[in-house]
């Protein structure tokens, strides 16, 4: 008998109301970048995002959004961050990869619709994302 080892495939599920909040937050901040902390659960590579937190001491500009991670309380429900790219490409920049936080990084590109959001791992590989 052949036992095929199941490939460890990660996926991200994003709640629709969370997507709507991300979208409106990014629109308010546009043309500056916005950044938010993703809250939820992770189980066997399946990441469910069901909440958002506005990071403390965040500073944003047209090309950079960040916050000092040392100010973050230790919280297991913090799964990563989402930030916007007002210029319109959802590819992670080198700065993004250097500042990677948590399990997943979501990037939403202008005009911040449901199809403008993408999930990335710490190496810049894309992760499957579903809005649920
Ligand atoms: Zn970025």
mmCIF file with all atom_site columns, N, CA and C in Angstrom, residues 64 85 91-100 107 122:
data_model
loop_
_atom_site.group_PDB
_atom_site.id
_atom_site.type_symbol
_atom_site.label_atom_id
_atom_site.label_alt_id
_atom_site.label_comp_id
_atom_site.label_asym_id
_atom_site.label_entity_id
_atom_site.label_seq_id
_atom_site.pdbx_PDB_ins_code
_atom_site.Cartn_x
_atom_site.Cartn_y
_atom_site.Cartn_z
_atom_site.occupancy
_atom_site.B_iso_or_equiv
_atom_site.pdbx_formal_charge
_atom_site.auth_seq_id
_atom_site.auth_comp_id
_atom_site.auth_asym_id
_atom_site.auth_atom_id
_atom_site.pdbx_PDB_model_num
ATOM 1  N N  . UNK A 1 64  ? 5.710  53.942 3.608  1.00 0.00 ? 64  UNK A N  1
ATOM 2  C CA . UNK A 1 64  ? 6.067  53.067 4.708  1.00 0.00 ? 64  UNK A CA 1
ATOM 3  C C  . UNK A 1 64  ? 5.027  53.106 5.812  1.00 0.00 ? 64  UNK A C  1
ATOM 4  N N  . UNK A 1 85  ? -0.852 49.072 0.174  1.00 0.00 ? 85  UNK A N  1
ATOM 5  C CA . UNK A 1 85  ? 0.074  49.608 -0.823 1.00 0.00 ? 85  UNK A CA 1
ATOM 6  C C  . UNK A 1 85  ? -0.724 50.557 -1.716 1.00 0.00 ? 85  UNK A C  1
ATOM 7  N N  . UNK A 1 91  ? 2.729  43.159 -4.121 1.00 0.00 ? 91  UNK A N  1
ATOM 8  C CA . UNK A 1 91  ? 3.965  42.409 -3.880 1.00 0.00 ? 91  UNK A CA 1
ATOM 9  C C  . UNK A 1 91  ? 4.644  42.951 -2.620 1.00 0.00 ? 91  UNK A C  1
ATOM 10 N N  . UNK A 1 92  ? 5.130  42.042 -1.753 1.00 0.00 ? 92  UNK A N  1
ATOM 11 C CA . UNK A 1 92  ? 5.835  42.542 -0.568 1.00 0.00 ? 92  UNK A CA 1
ATOM 12 C C  . UNK A 1 92  ? 7.176  43.172 -0.947 1.00 0.00 ? 92  UNK A C  1
ATOM 13 N N  . UNK A 1 93  ? 7.502  44.302 -0.328 1.00 0.00 ? 93  UNK A N  1
ATOM 14 C CA . UNK A 1 93  ? 8.791  44.936 -0.571 1.00 0.00 ? 93  UNK A CA 1
ATOM 15 C C  . UNK A 1 93  ? 9.820  44.301 0.353  1.00 0.00 ? 93  UNK A C  1
ATOM 16 N N  . UNK A 1 94  ? 11.091 44.613 0.127  1.00 0.00 ? 94  UNK A N  1
ATOM 17 C CA . UNK A 1 94  ? 12.155 44.098 0.999  1.00 0.00 ? 94  UNK A CA 1
ATOM 18 C C  . UNK A 1 94  ? 11.946 44.554 2.431  1.00 0.00 ? 94  UNK A C  1
ATOM 19 N N  . UNK A 1 95  ? 11.538 45.814 2.587  1.00 0.00 ? 95  UNK A N  1
ATOM 20 C CA . UNK A 1 95  ? 11.237 46.336 3.928  1.00 0.00 ? 95  UNK A CA 1
ATOM 21 C C  . UNK A 1 95  ? 10.141 45.508 4.587  1.00 0.00 ? 95  UNK A C  1
ATOM 22 N N  . UNK A 1 96  ? 9.129  45.158 3.801  1.00 0.00 ? 96  UNK A N  1
ATOM 23 C CA . UNK A 1 96  ? 8.037  44.344 4.347  1.00 0.00 ? 96  UNK A CA 1
ATOM 24 C C  . UNK A 1 96  ? 8.561  43.015 4.871  1.00 0.00 ? 96  UNK A C  1
ATOM 25 N N  . UNK A 1 97  ? 9.428  42.366 4.095  1.00 0.00 ? 97  UNK A N  1
ATOM 26 C CA . UNK A 1 97  ? 9.943  41.057 4.505  1.00 0.00 ? 97  UNK A CA 1
ATOM 27 C C  . UNK A 1 97  ? 10.851 41.182 5.719  1.00 0.00 ? 97  UNK A C  1
ATOM 28 N N  . UNK A 1 98  ? 11.610 42.277 5.787  1.00 0.00 ? 98  UNK A N  1
ATOM 29 C CA . UNK A 1 98  ? 12.486 42.493 6.944  1.00 0.00 ? 98  UNK A CA 1
ATOM 30 C C  . UNK A 1 98  ? 11.682 42.761 8.216  1.00 0.00 ? 98  UNK A C  1
ATOM 31 N N  . UNK A 1 99  ? 10.501 43.339 8.049  1.00 0.00 ? 99  UNK A N  1
ATOM 32 C CA . UNK A 1 99  ? 9.676  43.674 9.207  1.00 0.00 ? 99  UNK A CA 1
ATOM 33 C C  . UNK A 1 99  ? 8.554  42.668 9.415  1.00 0.00 ? 99  UNK A C  1
ATOM 34 N N  . UNK A 1 100 ? 8.734  41.478 8.876  1.00 0.00 ? 100 UNK A N  1
ATOM 35 C CA . UNK A 1 100 ? 7.686  40.463 8.962  1.00 0.00 ? 100 UNK A CA 1
ATOM 36 C C  . UNK A 1 100 ? 7.349  40.172 10.416 1.00 0.00 ? 100 UNK A C  1
ATOM 37 N N  . UNK A 1 107 ? -1.297 41.993 2.274  1.00 0.00 ? 107 UNK A N  1
ATOM 38 C CA . UNK A 1 107 ? -1.079 43.285 1.627  1.00 0.00 ? 107 UNK A CA 1
ATOM 39 C C  . UNK A 1 107 ? -2.281 43.571 0.744  1.00 0.00 ? 107 UNK A C  1
ATOM 40 N N  . UNK A 1 122 ? 6.732  34.583 5.372  1.00 0.00 ? 122 UNK A N  1
ATOM 41 C CA . UNK A 1 122 ? 7.905  35.394 5.703  1.00 0.00 ? 122 UNK A CA 1
ATOM 42 C C  . UNK A 1 122 ? 8.971  35.372 4.607  1.00 0.00 ? 122 UNK A C  1
#
